[in-house]
């Protein structure tokens, strides 16, 4: 297919979104504080982890983009 | 107002903006639904779209800097947050939901800013933004039906109907351009309905070609700038086909990647993007269906 590499990029983004969801639900979701006062700290930690996930997602996507569209493969 | 069509013969002009008609068509459809089945989310979607339209109209009338639209589009999230037309559970396909009462405010803001700007960024060729929105709106409706959210699926109908009507005038050769007011309104109405249906991630999957375009642009430019401020990634050949430039300063875009194989006509590139949009639409609906099967 003429534009297979662009489709590969779309599929890579889809896979990263699904995987990120899995981490959010299975790793971050179950974390809870022992008492109500600690809930704010846990929420802040979850928010920081979510931002970290997004940063990692963008980094991984940049690497995938470089791999898919590198001149050697063109 | 008319503007030149950069990919046509010199002197070709097109009416712009189509934003007022886009907002009017969407609002008429949603308010008709509201008359039959009053739901605050429908009003929130109309108000959010109107806010995005106002932001885009300001840019249509007076060219603003690159940061204006991403920042000003936060206003489109305000009606949804003020009316409370959202659920605080964020659904991740195949895995379940996370309850994020505070963080969900950020999700609403991100959804409106990202969707508005991605649709705006892909509005570069005749018939693309309108065609992508018609396909994406229909796919979101199908996904919401699969998820059992028939009320939100119905709210997609005005997006699809209005986008098809727009596409008839926007396809090559265009007789009207949506303009920033139209493109931002299109993206934000889609985002608002996705929030109403609790299908934020599925909606993003459906819109992946446009999101890919934005990602490629930002990752290559490494800063937020207007398209008109960047070097042109394509040039028009004498036979009116488009060719990718070798300019290293120009952003990487979806159109530029599609032209890696050689020059193409504008309608051929538009068809390639719409085929990609149909592919991601199928991916989104299949993801929603698989998720329902796993969760059942």
Coordinates of C-alpha atoms in Angstrom, one line a residue:
Chain A
X1 CA 0.0 0.0 0.0
X2 CA 1.4 3.4 -1.0
X3 CA 0.8 5.1 2.3
X4 CA 1.4 2.1 4.6
X5 CA 3.9 4.0 6.8
X6 CA 1.3 6.7 7.6
X7 CA -1.2 4.0 8.6
X8 CA 1.5 2.4 10.7
X9 CA 1.9 5.6 12.6
X10 CA -1.9 5.8 13.2
X11 CA -1.9 2.2 14.5
X12 CA 1.1 2.9 16.7
X13 CA -0.8 5.9 18.3
X14 CA -3.8 3.7 18.8
X15 CA -1.7 1.0 20.6
X16 CA -0.1 3.6 22.8
X17 CA -3.5 5.0 23.8
X18 CA -4.8 1.6 24.7
X19 CA -1.7 0.7 26.6
X20 CA -1.7 4.0 28.5
X21 CA -5.3 3.3 29.4
X22 CA -4.3 -0.1 30.8
X23 CA -1.6 1.5 33.0
X24 CA -4.0 4.2 34.2
X25 CA -6.8 1.7 35.1
X26 CA -4.7 -1.1 36.5
X27 CA -1.8 0.7 38.1
X28 CA -2.9 4.2 39.0
X29 CA -6.6 3.6 39.6
X30 CA -6.4 1.2 42.5
X31 CA -4.1 3.5 44.6
X32 CA -6.0 5.0 47.5
X33 CA -5.0 6.8 50.7
X34 CA -5.5 5.3 54.1
X35 CA -7.5 8.3 55.3
X36 CA -9.3 11.3 53.9
X37 CA -6.4 13.7 54.6
X38 CA -4.1 11.7 52.4
X39 CA -6.5 11.6 49.5
X40 CA -5.4 15.0 48.2
X41 CA -1.8 13.9 48.2
X42 CA -2.7 10.7 46.4
X43 CA -4.7 12.7 43.8
X44 CA -1.7 15.0 43.3
X45 CA 0.6 12.0 42.8
X46 CA -1.9 10.4 40.4
X47 CA -2.0 13.7 38.4
X48 CA 1.8 13.8 38.3
X49 CA 1.9 10.2 37.2
X50 CA -0.6 11.0 34.5
X51 CA 1.5 13.9 33.2
X52 CA 4.5 11.6 33.3
X53 CA 2.6 9.1 31.2
X54 CA 1.7 11.7 28.6
X55 CA 5.4 12.8 28.4
X56 CA 6.5 9.2 28.0
X57 CA 3.7 8.7 25.4
X58 CA 5.0 11.7 23.4
X59 CA 8.6 10.5 23.7
X60 CA 7.7 6.9 22.6
X61 CA 5.7 8.3 19.7
X62 CA 8.6 10.5 18.6
X63 CA 10.8 7.5 18.5
X64 CA 8.3 5.5 16.6
X65 CA 7.8 8.3 14.1
X66 CA 11.6 8.5 13.6
X67 CA 11.7 4.7 13.1
X68 CA 8.8 4.6 10.6
X69 CA 9.9 7.7 8.6
X70 CA 13.7 7.4 8.8
X71 CA 15.3 8.1 5.4
X72 CA 16.8 4.6 5.3
X73 CA 13.3 3.2 5.0
X74 CA 12.1 5.8 2.5
Chain B
X1 CA -15.4 37.9 2.4
X2 CA -13.3 36.0 -0.1
X3 CA -9.7 34.6 0.2
X4 CA -7.4 33.1 -2.4
X5 CA -7.3 29.3 -2.8
X6 CA -3.6 28.6 -2.6
X7 CA -3.8 25.3 -4.4
X8 CA -5.7 26.5 -7.4
X9 CA -4.9 28.7 -10.4
X10 CA -3.8 32.2 -9.5
X11 CA -6.8 34.5 -9.0
X12 CA -9.1 31.8 -7.7
X13 CA -11.0 33.0 -4.7
X14 CA -13.3 31.3 -2.2
X15 CA -15.9 32.6 0.3
X16 CA -14.8 32.5 3.9
X17 CA -15.7 32.0 6.7
X18 CA -18.4 29.3 6.7
X19 CA -18.4 29.3 10.5
X20 CA -21.7 31.1 11.0
X21 CA -23.5 28.6 8.8
X22 CA -21.7 25.7 10.6
X23 CA -22.7 27.0 14.1
X24 CA -26.3 27.7 12.9
X25 CA -26.7 24.3 11.4
X26 CA -25.3 22.5 14.5
X27 CA -27.3 24.7 17.0
X28 CA -30.5 24.2 15.0
X29 CA -30.1 20.4 15.1
X30 CA -29.2 20.2 18.8
X31 CA -31.9 22.6 19.9
X32 CA -34.5 20.5 17.9
X33 CA -33.2 17.5 19.9
X34 CA -33.5 19.5 23.1
X35 CA -37.1 20.3 22.3
X36 CA -37.9 16.6 22.1
X37 CA -35.7 15.5 24.9
X38 CA -34.4 18.3 27.2
X39 CA -30.9 17.5 28.4
X40 CA -28.4 20.0 29.8
X41 CA -25.6 18.4 27.8
X42 CA -27.2 19.5 24.5
X43 CA -27.3 23.1 25.6
X44 CA -23.7 22.8 26.9
X45 CA -22.6 21.5 23.5
X46 CA -24.2 24.4 21.7
X47 CA -22.7 27.0 24.1
X48 CA -19.2 25.3 23.8
X49 CA -19.5 25.4 20.0
X50 CA -20.5 29.0 20.1
X51 CA -17.5 29.9 22.3
X52 CA -15.2 28.1 19.9
X53 CA -16.8 29.8 17.0
X54 CA -16.2 33.2 18.7
X55 CA -12.5 32.4 19.2
X56 CA -12.2 31.4 15.6
X57 CA -14.1 34.4 14.3
X58 CA -11.6 36.7 16.1
X59 CA -8.8 34.9 14.3
X60 CA -10.7 35.1 11.0
X61 CA -11.2 38.8 11.3
X62 CA -7.7 39.6 12.7
X63 CA -4.8 37.1 12.4
X64 CA -3.7 36.3 16.0
X65 CA -0.5 34.7 17.3
X66 CA 0.1 31.0 17.5
X67 CA -0.8 30.8 21.2
X68 CA -4.1 32.6 20.9
X69 CA -6.3 29.7 19.8
X70 CA -4.9 27.0 22.2
X71 CA -5.3 29.4 25.1
X72 CA -8.6 31.0 24.1
X73 CA -10.2 27.6 23.4
X74 CA -10.3 27.0 27.2
X75 CA -13.4 29.2 27.0
X76 CA -15.1 26.4 25.1
X77 CA -14.8 24.2 28.1
X78 CA -16.5 26.7 30.4
X79 CA -20.1 26.0 29.5
X80 CA -19.6 22.3 30.0
X81 CA -18.0 22.8 33.3
X82 CA -20.5 25.5 34.4
X83 CA -23.5 23.4 33.5
X84 CA -21.9 20.3 34.9
X85 CA -22.6 18.3 31.7
X86 CA -20.0 15.6 32.3
X87 CA -19.4 12.4 34.2
X88 CA -16.3 12.2 36.4
X89 CA -15.4 8.7 35.3
X90 CA -13.0 8.5 32.4
X91 CA -13.5 5.3 30.4
X92 CA -10.4 3.6 28.9
X93 CA -11.4 1.0 26.3
X94 CA -10.8 -2.7 27.2
X95 CA -9.7 -1.8 30.7
X96 CA -12.5 0.1 32.5
X97 CA -13.0 3.4 34.1
X98 CA -11.1 5.6 36.5
X99 CA -13.0 8.0 38.9
X100 CA -11.2 11.4 38.7
X101 CA -13.6 14.1 40.1
X102 CA -11.0 16.8 40.1
X103 CA -8.7 15.7 37.2
X104 CA -11.7 15.4 34.9
X105 CA -11.9 19.2 34.7
X106 CA -8.5 19.0 33.0
X107 CA -9.8 16.3 30.7
X108 CA -12.7 18.6 29.6
X109 CA -10.3 21.5 28.9
X110 CA -7.9 19.3 27.0
X111 CA -10.6 17.7 25.0
X112 CA -11.9 21.1 23.7
X113 CA -8.5 22.5 23.1
X114 CA -7.1 19.4 21.3
X115 CA -10.2 18.7 19.2
X116 CA -10.7 22.3 18.1
X117 CA -7.0 22.7 17.1
X118 CA -6.6 19.4 15.5
X119 CA -9.6 19.9 13.2
X120 CA -8.3 23.4 12.5
X121 CA -4.8 22.0 11.6
X122 CA -6.2 19.5 9.1
X123 CA -8.3 22.1 7.3
X124 CA -5.7 22.7 4.7
X125 CA -7.2 21.2 1.5
X126 CA -10.6 21.4 -0.2
X127 CA -13.1 19.0 1.5
X128 CA -10.9 17.5 4.1
X129 CA -12.1 19.1 7.4
X130 CA -15.8 18.7 6.4
X131 CA -15.2 15.1 5.1
X132 CA -13.3 14.1 8.2
X133 CA -16.0 15.5 10.4
X134 CA -18.8 13.7 8.6
X135 CA -16.9 10.3 8.9
X136 CA -15.8 10.9 12.5
X137 CA -19.3 12.1 13.6
X138 CA -20.9 9.0 12.1
X139 CA -18.3 6.7 13.6
X140 CA -18.8 8.4 17.1
X141 CA -22.5 7.9 16.7
X142 CA -22.0 4.2 15.9
X143 CA -19.5 3.8 18.8
X144 CA -22.0 5.4 21.2
X145 CA -24.8 3.1 20.0
X146 CA -22.5 0.2 20.7
X147 CA -21.8 1.6 24.2
X148 CA -25.5 2.0 24.8
X149 CA -25.4 5.8 24.9
X150 CA -28.3 6.3 22.5
X151 CA -29.0 9.9 23.7
X152 CA -25.4 11.0 22.9
X153 CA -25.5 9.1 19.6
X154 CA -28.5 11.2 18.6
X155 CA -26.5 14.3 19.4
X156 CA -24.0 13.3 16.7
X157 CA -26.7 13.5 14.0
X158 CA -26.5 17.3 13.7
X159 CA -22.7 17.0 13.3
X160 CA -23.0 14.4 10.5
X161 CA -25.8 16.2 8.7
X162 CA -24.2 19.6 8.9
X163 CA -20.8 18.2 7.9
X164 CA -22.2 16.4 4.8
X165 CA -24.1 19.6 3.8
X166 CA -20.8 21.6 4.3
X167 CA -18.8 19.0 2.3
X168 CA -21.0 19.5 -0.7
X169 CA -19.8 23.1 -0.9
X170 CA -16.3 22.5 0.6
X171 CA -15.1 19.6 -1.7
X172 CA -12.9 20.5 -4.6
X173 CA -13.3 23.0 -6.1
X174 CA -14.4 24.7 -2.9
X175 CA -17.0 27.3 -2.9
X176 CA -16.7 28.1 0.8
X177 CA -13.9 27.6 3.4
X178 CA -14.9 27.0 7.1
X179 CA -12.3 29.4 8.3
X180 CA -11.0 29.2 11.8
X181 CA -14.5 30.0 13.2
X182 CA -15.9 26.9 11.3
X183 CA -12.9 24.6 12.0
X184 CA -12.8 25.3 15.7
X185 CA -16.5 25.0 16.0
X186 CA -16.4 21.6 14.2
X187 CA -13.8 20.3 16.5
X188 CA -15.4 21.5 19.7
X189 CA -18.9 20.3 18.9
X190 CA -17.3 16.8 18.4
X191 CA -15.4 17.1 21.7
X192 CA -18.5 18.3 23.5
X193 CA -20.7 15.4 22.3
X194 CA -17.9 12.9 23.1
X195 CA -17.8 14.2 26.7
X196 CA -21.6 14.0 26.8
X197 CA -21.4 10.3 25.8
X198 CA -18.4 9.5 28.0
X199 CA -16.4 8.4 24.9
X200 CA -13.4 10.7 25.1
X201 CA -10.8 8.0 24.3
X202 CA -12.8 6.4 21.6
X203 CA -13.5 9.8 20.0
X204 CA -9.7 10.5 20.0
X205 CA -9.1 7.2 18.3
X206 CA -11.6 8.0 15.6
X207 CA -9.9 11.4 15.1
X208 CA -6.4 9.9 15.0
X209 CA -5.4 11.2 11.5
X210 CA -6.1 14.7 12.6
X211 CA -4.3 14.2 15.9
X212 CA -1.4 12.6 14.0
X213 CA -1.2 15.7 11.8
X214 CA -1.0 18.0 14.9
X215 CA 1.5 15.7 16.6
X216 CA 3.8 15.7 13.5
X217 CA 3.5 19.5 13.2
X218 CA 4.3 20.2 16.8
X219 CA 7.1 17.6 17.1
X220 CA 8.8 18.9 14.0
X221 CA 8.4 22.6 14.9
X222 CA 9.0 22.1 18.6
X223 CA 6.8 25.1 19.5
X224 CA 3.3 26.4 19.0
X225 CA 3.1 28.6 15.9
X226 CA 0.5 29.4 13.3
X227 CA 0.7 27.5 10.0
X228 CA 1.1 30.8 8.1
X229 CA 4.2 31.6 10.2
X230 CA 6.0 28.4 9.2
X231 CA 7.8 27.6 5.9
X232 CA 5.5 25.9 3.4
X233 CA 5.8 22.1 3.5
X234 CA 4.3 21.8 -0.1
X235 CA 4.4 23.7 -3.3
X236 CA 2.0 23.8 -6.3
X237 CA 3.4 22.6 -9.6
X238 CA 2.5 24.2 -12.9
X239 CA 0.0 21.4 -13.6
X240 CA -1.6 22.2 -10.1
X241 CA -0.4 18.9 -8.5
X242 CA 1.1 19.3 -5.1
X243 CA 4.7 18.3 -4.3
X244 CA 6.5 18.1 -0.9
X245 CA 9.3 20.6 -0.5
X246 CA 12.7 19.6 0.8
X247 CA 12.7 22.6 3.1
X248 CA 14.1 21.5 6.4
X249 CA 12.5 24.5 8.2
X250 CA 9.0 23.4 7.0
X251 CA 6.8 21.4 9.4
X252 CA 6.2 17.7 8.9
X253 CA 2.5 17.3 8.2
X254 CA 0.2 14.5 7.1
X255 CA 0.0 16.0 3.6
X256 CA 3.7 16.2 3.3
X257 CA 4.1 12.6 4.3
X258 CA 1.4 11.5 1.8
X259 CA 3.4 13.3 -0.9
X260 CA 6.6 11.4 0.0
X261 CA 5.7 9.0 -2.9
X262 CA 5.5 11.8 -5.4
X263 CA 3.3 14.7 -6.5
X264 CA -0.5 14.2 -6.2
X265 CA -3.5 16.3 -7.2
X266 CA -5.4 18.1 -4.3
X267 CA -8.5 15.8 -4.7
X268 CA -6.3 12.7 -4.6
X269 CA -4.6 13.8 -1.4
X270 CA -8.1 14.6 0.1
X271 CA -9.3 11.2 -0.8
X272 CA -6.2 9.6 0.8
X273 CA -6.9 11.5 4.1
X274 CA -10.6 10.6 4.0
X275 CA -9.6 6.9 3.5
X276 CA -7.4 7.2 6.5
X277 CA -10.2 8.8 8.5
X278 CA -12.5 5.9 7.5
X279 CA -9.8 3.5 8.7
X280 CA -9.4 5.2 12.1
X281 CA -13.2 5.4 12.3
X282 CA -13.4 1.6 11.9
X283 CA -10.6 1.3 14.5
X284 CA -12.6 3.4 17.0
X285 CA -15.9 1.6 16.5
X286 CA -14.1 -1.8 16.7
X287 CA -12.4 -0.7 19.9
X288 CA -15.7 0.4 21.5
X289 CA -17.3 -3.0 20.4
X290 CA -14.4 -5.0 21.8
X291 CA -14.4 -3.0 25.0
X292 CA -18.2 -3.7 25.5
X293 CA -17.5 -7.4 24.9
X294 CA -14.7 -7.5 27.4
X295 CA -16.6 -5.6 30.0
X296 CA -19.8 -7.7 29.6

